[in-house]
XYZ file of C-alpha atoms in Angstrom:
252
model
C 0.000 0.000 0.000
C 0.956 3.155 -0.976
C 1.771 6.111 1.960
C -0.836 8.026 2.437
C -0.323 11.934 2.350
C -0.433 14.319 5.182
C -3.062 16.468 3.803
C -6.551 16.544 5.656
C -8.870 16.049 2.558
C -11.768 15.287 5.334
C -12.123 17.034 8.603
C -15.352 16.490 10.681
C -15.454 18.371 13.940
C -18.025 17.753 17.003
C -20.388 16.008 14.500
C -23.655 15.452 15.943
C -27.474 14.252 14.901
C -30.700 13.644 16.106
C -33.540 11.788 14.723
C -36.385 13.514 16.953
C -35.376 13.167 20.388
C -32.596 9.824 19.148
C -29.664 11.322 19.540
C -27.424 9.243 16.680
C -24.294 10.709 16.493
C -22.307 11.978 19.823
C -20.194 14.518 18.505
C -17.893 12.685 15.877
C -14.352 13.824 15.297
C -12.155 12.220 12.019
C -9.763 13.448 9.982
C -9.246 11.406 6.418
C -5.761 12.111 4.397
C -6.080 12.110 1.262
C -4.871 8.863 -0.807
C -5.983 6.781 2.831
C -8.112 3.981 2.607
C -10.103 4.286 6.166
C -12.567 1.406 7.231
C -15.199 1.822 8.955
C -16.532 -1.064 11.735
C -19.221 -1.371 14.250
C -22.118 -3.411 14.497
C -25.810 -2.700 13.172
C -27.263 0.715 14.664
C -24.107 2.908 15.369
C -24.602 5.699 13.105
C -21.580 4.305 10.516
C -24.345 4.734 7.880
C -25.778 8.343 9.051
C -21.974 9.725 9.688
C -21.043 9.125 5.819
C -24.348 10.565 4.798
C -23.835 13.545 6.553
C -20.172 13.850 5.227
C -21.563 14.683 1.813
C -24.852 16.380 2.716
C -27.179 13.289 2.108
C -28.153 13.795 5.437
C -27.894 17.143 7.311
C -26.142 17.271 10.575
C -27.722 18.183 13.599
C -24.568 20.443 14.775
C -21.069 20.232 14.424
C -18.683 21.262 11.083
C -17.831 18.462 7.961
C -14.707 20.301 5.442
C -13.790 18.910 2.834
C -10.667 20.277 0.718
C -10.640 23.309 3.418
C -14.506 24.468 2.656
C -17.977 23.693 5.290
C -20.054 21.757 3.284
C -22.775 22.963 5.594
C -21.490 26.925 5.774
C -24.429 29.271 4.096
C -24.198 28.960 -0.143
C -22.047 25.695 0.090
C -22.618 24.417 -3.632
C -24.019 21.152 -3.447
C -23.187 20.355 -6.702
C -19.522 21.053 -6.097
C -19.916 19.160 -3.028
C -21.753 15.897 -5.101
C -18.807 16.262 -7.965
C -16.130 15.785 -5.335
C -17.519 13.401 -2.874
C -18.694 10.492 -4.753
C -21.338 7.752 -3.290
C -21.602 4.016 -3.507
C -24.641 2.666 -1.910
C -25.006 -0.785 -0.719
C -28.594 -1.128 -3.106
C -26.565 0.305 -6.078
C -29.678 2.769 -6.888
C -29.363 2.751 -10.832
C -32.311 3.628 -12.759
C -33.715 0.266 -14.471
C -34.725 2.051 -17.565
C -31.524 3.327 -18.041
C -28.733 1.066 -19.863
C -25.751 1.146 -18.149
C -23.696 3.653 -20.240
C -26.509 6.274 -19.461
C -26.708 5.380 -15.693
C -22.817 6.207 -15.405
C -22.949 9.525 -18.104
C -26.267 10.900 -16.058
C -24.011 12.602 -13.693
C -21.593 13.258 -15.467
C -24.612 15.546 -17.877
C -26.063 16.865 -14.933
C -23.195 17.703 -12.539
C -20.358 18.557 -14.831
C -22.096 19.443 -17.499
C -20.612 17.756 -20.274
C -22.417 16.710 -23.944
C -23.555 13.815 -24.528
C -20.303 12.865 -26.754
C -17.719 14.130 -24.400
C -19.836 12.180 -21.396
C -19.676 8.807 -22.972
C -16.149 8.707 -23.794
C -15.344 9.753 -19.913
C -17.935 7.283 -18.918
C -16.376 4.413 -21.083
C -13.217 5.185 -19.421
C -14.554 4.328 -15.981
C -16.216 1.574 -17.057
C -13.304 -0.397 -18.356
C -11.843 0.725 -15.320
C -14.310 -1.607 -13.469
C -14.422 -4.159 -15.797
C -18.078 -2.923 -16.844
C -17.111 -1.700 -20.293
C -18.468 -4.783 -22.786
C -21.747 -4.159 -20.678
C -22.259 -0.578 -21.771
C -25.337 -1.097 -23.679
C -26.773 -3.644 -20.734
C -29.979 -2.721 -18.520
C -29.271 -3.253 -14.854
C -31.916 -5.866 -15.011
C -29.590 -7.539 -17.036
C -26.859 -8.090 -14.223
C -25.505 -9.560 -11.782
C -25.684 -7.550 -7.881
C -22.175 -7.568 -8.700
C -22.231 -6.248 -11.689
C -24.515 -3.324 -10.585
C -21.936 -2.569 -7.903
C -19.355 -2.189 -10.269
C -21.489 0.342 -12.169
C -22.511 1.820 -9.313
C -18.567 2.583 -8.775
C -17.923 3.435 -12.209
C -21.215 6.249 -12.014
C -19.127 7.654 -9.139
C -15.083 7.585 -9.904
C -16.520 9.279 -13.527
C -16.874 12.289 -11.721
C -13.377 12.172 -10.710
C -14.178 12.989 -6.935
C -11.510 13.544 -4.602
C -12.813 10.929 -1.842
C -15.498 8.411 -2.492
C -17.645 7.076 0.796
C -18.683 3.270 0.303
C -21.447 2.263 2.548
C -21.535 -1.187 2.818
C -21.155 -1.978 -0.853
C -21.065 -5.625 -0.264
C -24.320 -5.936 1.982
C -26.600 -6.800 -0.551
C -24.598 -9.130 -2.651
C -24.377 -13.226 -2.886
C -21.266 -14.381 -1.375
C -19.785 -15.362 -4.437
C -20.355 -11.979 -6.007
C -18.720 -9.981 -2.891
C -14.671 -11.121 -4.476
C -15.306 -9.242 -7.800
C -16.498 -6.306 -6.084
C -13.387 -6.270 -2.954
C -10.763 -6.421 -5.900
C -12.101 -3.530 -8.117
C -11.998 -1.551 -4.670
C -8.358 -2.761 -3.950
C -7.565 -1.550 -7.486
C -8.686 1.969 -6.671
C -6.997 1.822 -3.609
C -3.499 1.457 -5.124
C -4.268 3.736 -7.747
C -4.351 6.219 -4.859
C -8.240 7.080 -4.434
C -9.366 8.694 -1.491
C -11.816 6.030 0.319
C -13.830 5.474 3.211
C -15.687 2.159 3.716
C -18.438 1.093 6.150
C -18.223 -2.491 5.757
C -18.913 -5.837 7.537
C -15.980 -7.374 5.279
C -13.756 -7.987 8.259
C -10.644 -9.128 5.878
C -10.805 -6.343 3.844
C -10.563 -3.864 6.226
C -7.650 -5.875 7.939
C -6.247 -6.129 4.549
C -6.374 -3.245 2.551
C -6.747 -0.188 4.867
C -4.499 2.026 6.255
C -6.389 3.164 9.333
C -9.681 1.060 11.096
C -12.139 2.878 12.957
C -14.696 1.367 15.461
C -17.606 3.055 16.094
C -20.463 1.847 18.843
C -23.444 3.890 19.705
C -22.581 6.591 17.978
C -18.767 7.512 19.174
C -15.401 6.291 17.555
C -14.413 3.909 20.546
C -11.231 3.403 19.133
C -9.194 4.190 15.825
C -5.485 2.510 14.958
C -3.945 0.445 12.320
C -5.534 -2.509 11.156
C -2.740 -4.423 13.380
C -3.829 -2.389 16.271
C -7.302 -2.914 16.167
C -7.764 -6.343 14.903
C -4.693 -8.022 16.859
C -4.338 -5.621 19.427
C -7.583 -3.365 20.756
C -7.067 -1.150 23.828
C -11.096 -0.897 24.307
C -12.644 -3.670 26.003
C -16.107 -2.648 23.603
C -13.491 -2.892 20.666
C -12.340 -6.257 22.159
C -15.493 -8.033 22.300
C -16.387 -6.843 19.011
C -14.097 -8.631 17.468
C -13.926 -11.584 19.218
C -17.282 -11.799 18.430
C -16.702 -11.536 14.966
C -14.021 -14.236 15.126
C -13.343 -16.086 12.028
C -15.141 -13.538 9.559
C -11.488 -11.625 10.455
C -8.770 -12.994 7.655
């Protein structure tokens, strides 16, 4: 793996949100450098889904500041469009439009957020498609796909864009086993081509594997951050402890 940089591309500061009187997140503080890889672990119900979706304005936060490249995403005329061109989104349902083929799904954006003709759209589209794999399905409906196929157009629709970080949250979940390999290596691939990543994710050996830094998170706090060797094989939190040796063998 390649050394990350010492540049803060993500700072979030006192991060908080409430659903009604549930308060979710309890004031999260994380910095991500850009060209790290940074896992994110917990179990079900700690707010590792509602923290990314407040880093990019999906949801809004309660309190609390989220910069990315130096700017407040939620400071008065932050440009949301900006915001979507540089912080990309993989979803764990992939969320492509069915009536779409899959060359349109992934030049959409691309139309709509950077503006680009239809000519100029494809050929940048094409490129991140190959980059995936995904090009020789170009003229495919999603219908037509595997789940992990769809992923892997569902990461092509976002690295078009050329963002500067890209959140994955959970981009595995909702795949058959045997589809979840295809999806892991395309992400290690971006990884050593120096993209900007952070992953919720359940896939235990990945995160040992291919990060640089592993964060827990439990009821809505980072328990404990550290190298995948300090947090797998080594855990100064009791909570972070039990977590994984509850996870046991699903760790690689």
């Amino acid at each position: 793996m390649t050394a990350a940089a010492t540049v803060a591309l993500l700072q979030v500061k006192n991060l908080q949100k409430y659903y009604g009187s549930t308060h979710v997140l309890k004031g999260m503080d994380l910095e991500i450098k850009t060209g790290e890889l940074v896992s994110i672990i917990g179990p079900s119900g700690s707010g590792k889904s509602t923290f990314l979706r407040c880093c990019n304005r999906m949801e809004d936060a309660s309190s609390g500041a989220v910069l990315v490249e130096g700017q407040d995403i939620y400071a008065s005329g932050s440009n949301l469009n900006h915001l979507r061109e540089r912080v990309g989104m993989v979803f764990q349902a992939f969320n492509l439009y069915p009536h779409l083929d899959v060359l349109n799904n992934v030049t959409l954006a691309l139309r709509q957020v950077k503006k680009l003709g239809r000519a100029q759209s494809e050929v940048v589209a094409m490129e991140a498609l190959k980059r995936v794999g995904m090009d020789h399905k170009a003229r495919s409906r999603p219908g037509q796909l595997s789940g992990g196929q769809q992923q892997r157009v569902g990461i092509a629709r976002s690295i078009a864009l050329q963002p500067a970080l890209v959140l994955f949250d959970e981009p595995t979940s909702a795949l058959d086993p045997e589809m979840v390999g295809g999806v892991l290596e395309v992400m290690r691939e971006l990884r050593e081509d120096g993209m900007t990543m952070v992953v919720v994710t359940h896939e235990m050996g990945f995160a040992k594997a291919a990060s640089d830094r592993v964060v827990f998170m439990d009821g809505g706090v980072i328990v404990e951050q550290g190298t995948p060797t300090q947090v797998f094989d080594s855990p100064s939190q009791p909570r972070t402890a039990a977590f994984i040796a509850g996870i046991g063998s699903r760790t690689v």
